[in-house]
CSV table of C-alpha atoms and ligand atoms in Angstrom, one decimal:
chain,number,residue,atom,x,y,z
A,1,UNK,CA,28.5,-6.5,-29.0
A,2,UNK,CA,27.2,-7.7,-25.7
A,3,UNK,CA,24.0,-9.5,-24.7
A,4,UNK,CA,21.1,-7.8,-23.0
A,5,UNK,CA,22.0,-9.6,-19.7
A,6,UNK,CA,25.6,-8.3,-19.8
A,7,UNK,CA,24.4,-4.8,-20.6
A,8,UNK,CA,21.9,-4.9,-17.7
A,9,UNK,CA,24.6,-6.3,-15.4
A,10,UNK,CA,27.0,-3.4,-16.3
A,11,UNK,CA,24.2,-0.9,-15.9
A,12,UNK,CA,23.1,-2.2,-12.5
A,13,UNK,CA,26.7,-2.3,-11.2
A,14,UNK,CA,27.2,1.4,-12.0
A,15,UNK,CA,24.3,2.9,-10.2
A,16,UNK,CA,25.5,5.3,-7.5
A,17,UNK,CA,23.9,5.2,-4.0
A,18,UNK,CA,20.6,7.0,-4.0
A,19,UNK,CA,20.7,10.6,-2.7
A,20,UNK,CA,18.6,11.3,0.4
A,21,UNK,CA,17.1,14.7,1.3
A,22,UNK,CA,14.8,16.0,4.0
A,23,UNK,CA,11.5,17.1,2.6
A,24,UNK,CA,8.4,18.9,4.0
A,25,UNK,CA,5.6,16.3,3.9
A,26,UNK,CA,3.7,18.5,1.5
A,27,UNK,CA,6.5,18.1,-1.1
A,28,UNK,CA,6.8,14.3,-0.9
A,29,UNK,CA,4.0,13.1,-3.2
A,30,UNK,CA,5.3,10.2,-5.3
A,31,UNK,CA,8.6,10.1,-3.4
A,32,UNK,CA,9.9,7.1,-1.4
A,33,UNK,CA,10.8,7.1,2.2
A,34,UNK,CA,14.4,6.8,3.1
A,35,UNK,CA,13.8,6.0,6.7
A,36,UNK,CA,11.4,3.9,8.9
A,37,UNK,CA,8.8,6.1,10.6
A,38,UNK,CA,7.8,5.4,14.2
A,39,UNK,CA,4.8,7.0,16.0
A,40,UNK,CA,5.9,10.0,18.1
A,41,UNK,CA,2.5,9.9,19.8
A,42,UNK,CA,-0.5,7.5,20.2
A,43,UNK,CA,-3.6,7.4,18.0
A,44,UNK,CA,-6.1,8.5,19.0
A,45,UNK,CA,-4.1,11.0,21.0
A,46,UNK,CA,-7.0,11.3,23.5
A,47,UNK,CA,-10.0,9.2,24.3
A,48,UNK,CA,-13.0,10.7,22.4
A,49,UNK,CA,-16.5,10.1,21.2
A,50,UNK,CA,-17.2,8.1,18.0
A,51,UNK,CA,-20.7,9.6,17.7
A,52,UNK,CA,-22.7,12.8,18.3
A,53,UNK,CA,-24.6,12.1,21.5
A,54,UNK,CA,-24.2,12.2,25.3
A,55,UNK,CA,-21.3,11.2,27.5
A,56,UNK,CA,-22.6,9.3,30.5
A,57,UNK,CA,-21.7,6.9,33.3
A,58,UNK,CA,-22.6,3.3,32.6
A,59,UNK,CA,-23.9,2.6,36.1
A,60,UNK,CA,-26.5,5.3,35.5
A,61,UNK,CA,-27.8,4.0,32.2
A,62,UNK,CA,-27.3,0.3,32.1
A,63,UNK,CA,-31.0,-0.4,32.8
A,64,UNK,CA,-32.3,2.3,30.3
A,65,UNK,CA,-35.0,1.1,27.9
A,66,UNK,CA,-37.5,3.0,25.6
A,67,UNK,CA,-40.4,2.1,28.0
A,68,UNK,CA,-38.3,3.0,31.1
A,69,UNK,CA,-36.0,5.9,30.2
A,70,UNK,CA,-33.3,7.1,32.6
A,71,UNK,CA,-33.3,10.9,33.1
A,72,UNK,CA,-29.9,12.6,33.6
A,73,UNK,CA,-29.1,16.2,34.4
A,74,UNK,CA,-27.4,17.9,31.5
A,75,UNK,CA,-24.4,19.8,33.0
A,76,UNK,CA,-22.6,20.9,29.8
A,77,UNK,CA,-21.1,20.1,26.5
A,78,UNK,CA,-17.8,18.7,25.1
A,79,UNK,CA,-17.3,19.9,21.5
A,80,UNK,CA,-14.7,19.2,19.0
A,81,UNK,CA,-12.0,21.7,19.9
A,82,UNK,CA,-13.6,22.7,23.3
A,83,UNK,CA,-13.7,19.9,25.9
A,84,UNK,CA,-15.8,19.9,29.0
A,85,UNK,CA,-13.3,20.4,31.8
A,86,UNK,CA,-15.2,19.5,35.0
A,87,UNK,CA,-16.0,16.1,36.5
A,88,UNK,CA,-19.2,14.4,35.5
A,89,UNK,CA,-20.9,13.0,38.6
A,90,UNK,CA,-23.5,10.3,39.2
A,91,UNK,CA,-26.8,11.2,37.6
A,92,UNK,CA,-25.2,13.7,35.1
A,93,UNK,CA,-24.5,13.8,31.4
A,94,UNK,CA,-22.8,16.1,28.9
A,95,UNK,CA,-23.6,16.6,25.3
A,96,UNK,CA,-20.7,15.4,23.1
A,97,UNK,CA,-19.8,15.7,19.4
A,98,UNK,CA,-17.9,13.2,17.3
A,99,UNK,CA,-14.2,13.5,18.0
A,100,UNK,CA,-14.7,15.6,21.1
A,101,UNK,CA,-12.7,14.6,24.3
A,102,UNK,CA,-14.6,12.3,26.6
A,103,UNK,CA,-15.4,14.1,29.9
A,104,UNK,CA,-13.8,12.9,33.1
A,105,UNK,CA,-16.1,10.5,35.0
A,106,UNK,CA,-17.8,9.2,31.8
A,107,UNK,CA,-17.2,5.8,30.4
A,108,UNK,CA,-19.9,5.4,27.8
A,109,UNK,CA,-21.5,7.4,24.9
A,110,UNK,CA,-25.2,7.2,24.0
A,111,UNK,CA,-25.8,8.3,20.4
A,112,UNK,CA,-28.4,11.1,19.8
A,113,UNK,CA,-30.9,8.6,18.2
A,114,UNK,CA,-31.2,6.8,21.6
A,115,UNK,CA,-32.0,10.0,23.6
A,116,UNK,CA,-34.5,12.8,24.1
A,117,UNK,CA,-33.2,16.1,25.3
A,118,UNK,CA,-35.7,17.9,27.6
A,119,UNK,CA,-34.6,21.4,28.9
A,120,UNK,CA,-31.8,20.8,31.4
A,121,UNK,CA,-32.1,17.0,31.3
A,122,UNK,CA,-31.8,14.2,28.8
A,123,UNK,CA,-33.7,10.9,28.7
A,124,UNK,CA,-31.6,7.9,27.8
A,125,UNK,CA,-33.8,5.3,25.9
A,126,UNK,CA,-31.2,2.6,25.3
A,127,UNK,CA,-27.6,1.7,26.2
A,128,UNK,CA,-26.2,-1.6,25.0
A,129,UNK,CA,-22.8,-1.9,26.7
A,130,UNK,CA,-20.3,-0.1,28.8
A,131,UNK,CA,-17.7,1.8,26.7
A,132,UNK,CA,-19.9,1.9,23.6
A,133,UNK,CA,-19.1,4.5,20.9
A,134,UNK,CA,-15.8,5.5,22.5
A,135,UNK,CA,-12.5,5.7,20.6
A,136,UNK,CA,-9.8,5.0,23.2
A,137,UNK,CA,-6.4,6.7,23.3
A,138,UNK,CA,-3.8,4.5,21.5
A,139,UNK,CA,-6.4,1.9,20.2
A,140,UNK,CA,-5.0,2.3,16.7
A,141,UNK,CA,-1.3,2.5,17.7
A,142,UNK,CA,0.8,3.4,20.6
A,143,UNK,CA,3.8,5.7,20.8
A,144,UNK,CA,6.8,4.0,19.2
A,145,UNK,CA,4.8,1.8,16.8
A,146,UNK,CA,6.3,1.3,13.3
A,147,UNK,CA,4.0,3.4,11.0
A,148,UNK,CA,5.7,3.4,7.6
A,149,UNK,CA,8.6,1.3,6.4
A,150,UNK,CA,11.6,2.7,4.5
A,151,UNK,CA,10.9,2.6,0.7
A,152,UNK,CA,7.2,3.1,1.1
A,153,UNK,CA,5.8,5.3,-1.6
A,154,UNK,CA,4.3,8.5,-0.2
A,155,UNK,CA,0.8,8.9,-1.5
A,156,UNK,CA,-2.2,10.8,0.0
A,157,UNK,CA,-2.9,8.3,2.9
A,158,UNK,CA,0.8,8.1,3.9
A,159,UNK,CA,1.2,11.9,3.8
A,160,UNK,CA,-2.0,12.3,5.9
A,161,UNK,CA,-0.7,9.7,8.5
A,162,UNK,CA,2.6,11.6,8.9
A,163,UNK,CA,0.9,14.9,9.4
A,164,UNK,CA,-1.7,13.4,11.8
A,165,UNK,CA,1.0,12.4,14.3
A,166,UNK,CA,2.8,15.8,13.9
A,167,UNK,CA,5.6,14.8,11.5
A,168,UNK,CA,6.2,17.7,9.2
A,169,UNK,CA,9.5,16.6,7.6
A,170,UNK,CA,10.8,13.2,6.4
A,171,UNK,CA,13.8,11.8,4.7
A,172,UNK,CA,13.1,10.6,1.2
A,173,UNK,CA,15.0,9.7,-1.9
A,174,UNK,CA,15.8,12.6,-4.1
A,175,UNK,CA,14.2,12.1,-7.5
A,176,UNK,CA,16.8,11.4,-10.2
A,177,UNK,CA,17.7,14.5,-12.2
A,178,UNK,CA,18.0,14.1,-15.9
A,179,UNK,CA,19.3,16.3,-18.7
A,180,UNK,CA,18.1,15.5,-22.2
A,181,UNK,CA,20.3,16.2,-25.2
A,182,UNK,CA,18.6,15.7,-28.6
A,183,UNK,CA,21.2,15.7,-31.3
A,184,UNK,CA,20.6,15.9,-35.0
A,185,UNK,CA,21.0,18.7,-37.6
A,186,UNK,CA,17.7,17.6,-39.1
A,187,UNK,CA,15.7,18.3,-36.0
A,188,UNK,CA,13.0,21.0,-35.7
A,189,UNK,CA,11.1,21.7,-32.5
A,190,UNK,CA,7.5,20.6,-32.8
A,191,UNK,CA,5.3,23.6,-33.7
A,192,UNK,CA,8.0,25.3,-35.8
A,193,UNK,CA,7.8,25.4,-39.6
A,194,UNK,CA,9.4,22.5,-41.2
A,195,UNK,CA,11.2,21.9,-44.6
A,196,UNK,CA,10.8,18.7,-46.6
A,197,UNK,CA,14.2,17.3,-45.4
A,198,UNK,CA,13.7,18.0,-41.7
A,199,UNK,CA,12.4,15.8,-38.9
A,200,UNK,CA,10.3,16.9,-35.9
A,201,UNK,CA,12.1,16.3,-32.6
A,202,UNK,CA,9.7,13.8,-31.0
A,203,UNK,CA,12.4,12.2,-28.8
A,204,UNK,CA,12.6,15.2,-26.6
A,205,UNK,CA,9.0,15.2,-25.5
A,206,UNK,CA,8.8,11.4,-25.5
A,207,UNK,CA,11.8,11.1,-23.1
A,208,UNK,CA,10.6,14.1,-21.0
A,209,UNK,CA,7.2,12.4,-20.5
A,210,UNK,CA,8.8,9.0,-19.8
A,211,UNK,CA,11.2,10.5,-17.3
A,212,UNK,CA,8.4,12.2,-15.4
A,213,UNK,CA,6.2,9.1,-15.4
A,214,UNK,CA,9.2,7.2,-14.0
A,215,UNK,CA,9.5,9.5,-11.1
A,216,UNK,CA,12.6,11.4,-12.5
A,217,UNK,CA,13.0,15.2,-13.0
A,218,UNK,CA,14.0,16.8,-16.2
A,219,UNK,CA,16.4,19.6,-15.2
A,220,UNK,CA,17.6,20.8,-18.6
A,221,UNK,CA,17.0,20.2,-22.3
A,222,UNK,CA,19.3,20.8,-25.2
A,223,UNK,CA,18.6,20.4,-28.9
A,224,UNK,CA,21.9,20.4,-30.8
A,225,UNK,CA,23.2,19.9,-34.3
A,226,UNK,CA,25.5,17.1,-35.3
A,227,UNK,CA,28.6,19.2,-34.5
A,228,UNK,CA,31.1,17.7,-32.1
A,229,UNK,CA,32.0,20.9,-30.4
A,230,UNK,CA,28.4,21.9,-29.8
A,231,UNK,CA,27.7,18.4,-28.2
A,232,UNK,CA,30.9,18.7,-26.1
A,233,UNK,CA,29.7,22.0,-24.7
A,234,UNK,CA,26.1,20.8,-24.1
A,235,UNK,CA,27.4,17.8,-22.2
A,236,UNK,CA,29.7,20.0,-20.1
A,237,UNK,CA,26.7,22.2,-19.2
A,238,UNK,CA,24.3,19.4,-18.4
A,239,UNK,CA,24.4,19.2,-14.6
A,240,UNK,CA,22.4,16.1,-13.8
A,241,UNK,CA,22.5,12.5,-12.4
A,242,UNK,CA,21.8,11.2,-15.8
A,243,UNK,CA,22.7,12.8,-19.2
A,244,UNK,CA,20.4,11.3,-21.8
A,245,UNK,CA,21.5,11.9,-25.4
A,246,UNK,CA,19.6,10.8,-28.4
A,247,UNK,CA,20.9,10.4,-32.0
A,248,UNK,CA,24.5,10.5,-33.2
A,249,UNK,CA,25.6,7.3,-31.5
A,250,UNK,CA,25.9,5.0,-34.4
A,251,UNK,CA,28.8,4.6,-36.9
A,252,UNK,CA,27.8,7.4,-39.3
A,253,UNK,CA,30.3,10.2,-40.2
A,254,UNK,CA,28.2,12.7,-38.3
A,255,UNK,CA,27.7,10.6,-35.1
A,256,UNK,CA,29.7,12.5,-32.4
A,257,UNK,CA,28.0,11.7,-29.1
A,258,UNK,CA,30.6,9.1,-27.9
A,259,UNK,CA,33.6,11.3,-28.7
A,260,UNK,CA,31.9,14.3,-27.1
A,261,UNK,CA,31.2,12.3,-24.0
A,262,UNK,CA,34.8,11.1,-23.8
A,263,UNK,CA,36.1,14.6,-24.4
A,264,UNK,CA,34.2,15.5,-21.2
A,265,UNK,CA,36.0,12.8,-19.3
A,266,UNK,CA,33.3,10.1,-19.5
A,267,UNK,CA,34.5,6.5,-19.7
A,268,UNK,CA,32.7,4.0,-21.9
A,269,UNK,CA,31.1,1.1,-20.1
A,270,UNK,CA,29.5,-0.4,-23.2
A,271,UNK,CA,28.5,0.3,-26.7
A,272,UNK,CA,26.2,-1.9,-28.9
A,273,UNK,CA,24.0,-4.6,-27.6
A,274,UNK,CA,22.8,-7.8,-29.5
A,275,UNK,CA,19.2,-6.6,-29.5
A,276,UNK,CA,16.6,-5.2,-31.9
A,277,UNK,CA,15.7,-2.4,-31.7
A,278,UNK,CA,18.3,-0.3,-30.0
A,279,UNK,CA,21.6,-2.0,-31.0
A,280,UNK,CA,23.8,1.1,-30.8
A,281,UNK,CA,23.0,2.0,-27.2
A,282,UNK,CA,26.1,3.7,-25.5
A,283,UNK,CA,26.6,3.8,-21.8
A,284,UNK,CA,29.4,5.8,-20.0
A,285,UNK,CA,30.2,7.2,-16.6
A,286,UNK,CA,32.1,10.0,-15.0
A,287,UNK,CA,32.1,9.9,-11.2
A,288,UNK,CA,28.5,9.6,-10.1
A,289,UNK,CA,27.1,11.0,-13.4
A,290,UNK,CA,25.8,8.4,-15.9
A,291,UNK,CA,25.5,9.1,-19.6
A,292,UNK,CA,23.3,7.1,-22.0
A,293,UNK,CA,23.6,7.6,-25.8
A,294,UNK,CA,20.2,6.4,-27.1
A,295,UNK,CA,19.8,5.8,-30.8
A,296,UNK,CA,17.9,8.5,-32.7
A,297,UNK,CA,15.2,6.3,-34.1
A,298,UNK,CA,12.3,7.0,-31.7
A,299,UNK,CA,11.3,3.4,-31.2
A,300,UNK,CA,14.9,2.4,-30.5
A,301,UNK,CA,15.3,5.3,-28.1
A,302,UNK,CA,12.1,4.4,-26.2
A,303,UNK,CA,13.0,0.7,-26.0
A,304,UNK,CA,16.5,1.6,-24.6
A,305,UNK,CA,14.9,4.0,-22.2
A,306,UNK,CA,12.4,1.4,-21.0
A,307,UNK,CA,14.8,-1.4,-20.6
A,308,UNK,CA,18.0,0.3,-19.3
A,309,UNK,CA,17.4,3.9,-18.2
A,310,UNK,CA,14.0,3.6,-16.5
A,311,UNK,CA,15.2,0.9,-14.0
A,312,UNK,CA,18.2,3.2,-13.1
A,313,UNK,CA,15.7,6.1,-12.4
A,314,UNK,CA,13.7,3.8,-10.1
A,315,UNK,CA,16.8,2.4,-8.4
A,316,UNK,CA,17.9,5.9,-7.6
A,317,UNK,CA,14.5,6.2,-5.8
A,318,UNK,CA,15.7,3.3,-3.6
A,319,UNK,CA,13.4,0.9,-5.4
A,320,UNK,CA,14.4,-2.4,-7.0
A,321,UNK,CA,16.2,-2.3,-10.4
A,322,UNK,CA,13.4,-3.8,-12.4
A,323,UNK,CA,10.3,-3.3,-14.6
A,324,UNK,CA,6.6,-3.4,-14.2
A,325,UNK,CA,5.6,-6.7,-15.8
A,326,UNK,CA,2.5,-8.8,-16.2
A,327,UNK,CA,2.2,-12.3,-17.4
A,328,UNK,CA,0.0,-13.2,-20.5
A,329,UNK,CA,-0.6,-15.9,-23.1
A,330,UNK,CA,0.1,-15.5,-26.8
A,331,UNK,CA,-3.1,-15.2,-28.9
A,332,UNK,CA,-1.1,-16.3,-32.0
A,333,UNK,CA,2.3,-17.7,-32.7
A,334,UNK,CA,5.0,-15.0,-32.4
A,335,UNK,CA,8.4,-15.7,-33.9
A,336,UNK,CA,11.7,-13.8,-33.8
A,337,UNK,CA,13.0,-14.4,-37.3
A,338,UNK,CA,16.0,-12.1,-36.8
A,339,UNK,CA,19.6,-12.7,-35.7
A,340,UNK,CA,19.4,-10.5,-32.6
A,341,UNK,CA,17.3,-10.8,-29.4
A,342,UNK,CA,14.1,-9.0,-30.3
A,343,UNK,CA,12.0,-6.7,-28.1
A,344,UNK,CA,8.7,-7.1,-29.7
A,345,UNK,CA,6.0,-4.6,-29.0
A,346,UNK,CA,2.7,-6.2,-28.0
A,347,UNK,CA,-0.9,-5.4,-27.1
A,348,UNK,CA,-2.6,-6.9,-24.1
A,349,UNK,CA,-6.3,-7.8,-24.2
A,350,UNK,CA,-8.2,-8.7,-21.1
A,351,UNK,CA,-9.8,-12.1,-21.5
A,352,UNK,CA,-13.4,-12.8,-20.3
A,353,UNK,CA,-12.1,-15.5,-17.9
A,354,UNK,CA,-9.3,-13.4,-16.5
A,355,UNK,CA,-5.6,-13.0,-17.6
A,356,UNK,CA,-4.3,-11.4,-20.7
A,357,UNK,CA,-4.0,-12.3,-24.4
A,358,UNK,CA,-0.9,-11.0,-26.1
A,359,UNK,CA,-0.9,-9.9,-29.7
A,360,UNK,CA,2.0,-8.2,-31.5
A,361,UNK,CA,1.5,-4.8,-33.1
A,362,UNK,CA,1.6,-4.9,-36.8
A,363,UNK,CA,4.4,-2.6,-38.0
A,364,UNK,CA,7.5,-3.0,-35.9
A,365,UNK,CA,10.0,-0.7,-37.8
A,366,UNK,CA,12.2,1.2,-35.4
A,367,UNK,CA,11.1,4.5,-37.0
A,368,UNK,CA,7.4,3.7,-36.6
A,369,UNK,CA,6.1,5.3,-33.5
A,370,UNK,CA,2.7,3.7,-33.9
A,371,UNK,CA,4.4,0.4,-32.9
A,372,UNK,CA,4.7,2.0,-29.5
A,373,UNK,CA,1.6,4.1,-29.3
A,374,UNK,CA,-0.6,1.1,-30.2
A,375,UNK,CA,1.3,-1.2,-27.7
A,376,UNK,CA,1.0,-1.9,-24.0
A,377,UNK,CA,4.5,-3.3,-23.6
A,378,UNK,CA,7.0,-5.6,-25.1
A,379,UNK,CA,8.2,-9.2,-24.9
A,380,UNK,CA,11.7,-10.5,-25.4
A,381,UNK,CA,12.4,-13.4,-27.8
A,382,UNK,CA,15.7,-14.9,-28.7
A,383,UNK,CA,16.8,-15.4,-32.3
A,384,UNK,CA,14.7,-18.3,-33.8
A,385,UNK,CA,12.4,-18.5,-30.8
A,386,UNK,CA,8.7,-19.0,-31.3
A,387,UNK,CA,6.1,-18.2,-28.7
A,388,UNK,CA,3.4,-20.7,-29.4
A,389,UNK,CA,-0.3,-19.8,-29.2
A,390,UNK,CA,-1.4,-20.2,-25.6
A,391,UNK,CA,2.2,-20.1,-24.3
A,392,UNK,CA,2.8,-17.8,-21.3
A,393,UNK,CA,5.4,-15.0,-21.1
A,394,UNK,CA,6.1,-11.9,-19.1
A,395,UNK,CA,5.2,-8.6,-20.8
A,396,UNK,CA,7.3,-5.5,-19.8
A,397,UNK,CA,4.7,-2.8,-19.4
A,398,UNK,CA,4.9,0.7,-20.7
A,399,UNK,CA,2.7,1.8,-17.8
A,400,UNK,CA,5.5,3.6,-16.0
A,401,UNK,CA,3.4,4.7,-13.1
A,402,UNK,CA,3.6,1.1,-11.8
A,403,UNK,CA,6.4,0.2,-9.6
A,404,UNK,CA,8.9,-2.5,-10.7
A,405,UNK,CA,7.9,-5.9,-9.4
B,1,LIG,P1,20.7,8.7,-35.7
B,1,LIG,O1,20.7,7.8,-34.5
B,1,LIG,O2,21.2,10.0,-35.3
B,1,LIG,O3,21.4,8.0,-36.8
B,1,LIG,O4,19.2,8.9,-36.1
B,1,LIG,C1,18.4,7.8,-36.6
B,1,LIG,C2,17.1,8.2,-37.1
B,1,LIG,O5,16.4,8.8,-36.0
B,1,LIG,C3,17.1,9.3,-38.1
B,1,LIG,O6,16.1,9.0,-39.1
B,1,LIG,C4,16.9,10.6,-37.4
B,1,LIG,O7,16.3,11.6,-38.2
B,1,LIG,C5,15.9,10.1,-36.3
B,1,LIG,N1,16.0,11.0,-35.1
B,1,LIG,C6,17.1,11.3,-34.5
B,1,LIG,N2,16.8,12.1,-33.5
B,1,LIG,C7,15.5,12.2,-33.4
B,1,LIG,C8,14.6,12.9,-32.6
B,1,LIG,N3,15.0,13.7,-31.5
B,1,LIG,N4,13.3,12.9,-32.8
B,1,LIG,C9,12.8,12.1,-33.9
B,1,LIG,N5,13.6,11.4,-34.7
B,1,LIG,C10,14.9,11.5,-34.5
B,2,LIG,MG1,21.8,11.6,-36.7
């Protein structure tokens, strides 16, 4: 048996380089950039109006006031999408819309509220400063400016920024592809009729959801009985970056996942960790394909996923190998009375003065899914260790939508 630290070290050292693909920006939501992005053009691309109003020459309007308006001849209009193409001369103005190109000869915009249009002329009632209400070409950024750094997550604002400067495709990390193999002759797909001695396969949907929330992609799912040959065949068909098996990885007579993996050419990297839950975790590799054999108990399977598999999925995105964590203080003493390092499921409660209280969920059995569904995350305590009331510790969060920190 190895320690959690050793298991993490081995896991981390066996992560292949992330795969990078070119994606249309519209397909990049939640992906991470694999390149720095520089501006191919300035923003704004052209000098334009920040207001609906009139484009004018400052020298004409600088003395305008409500009791002594300046009258200008209205010579045309610059609309969004249809600029005014001629020169605006002394004593002239053009009507202008927000975002429309500033007409040549003009250097100032007077907003509608400070004007009165009268037939072919417009009265200017106020003008505060030269250049008011103009957005200048390049005032946000110039051509060549660094817009987005490699590893930035592409969400709505980043996608909009890319498209706004005419970038339609970017290089991003390919989401990690995962095949799930739920093994166990007692398993019944949820929704099907069930006999007294059978178990509903909750691991399949649990892992599928967790993979999706971690940014991975489930590419195939197999539910297989505890027959070695059936598992060998399923593993050989599972074409993915990670093959995630559950069940059949312990020392029982019907546990065949390890042999089935090795019959497919996988080499064991570790088996069994000094931890509770999730002791029998198995990890193997064949080329760039990783295989995890998670224990069948749903809580053990989820804890192993959270602590070992999920950081691999995020690392394959090009993110750090890590976990979303938050610091909190124990609301009561919490002790690890066992002989193995314990991953204790806890709840977080927001304190009125800020920060979190940590309490542990009542029933911690590795077959008890409520210890997960009632929890916000887990803490790790060594054998014999007590976390005293008020003592601070990092909580590993189950909120997989957060990036590792
Ligand atoms: P195993 O690791 O195969 O010895 O299974 C340990 C326990 O987990 C047994 O009680 C199994 O019935 C249960 N189990 C195994 N696979 C699943 C699954 N996919 N969903 C829910 N429970 C499971
Ligand atoms: Mg089993």
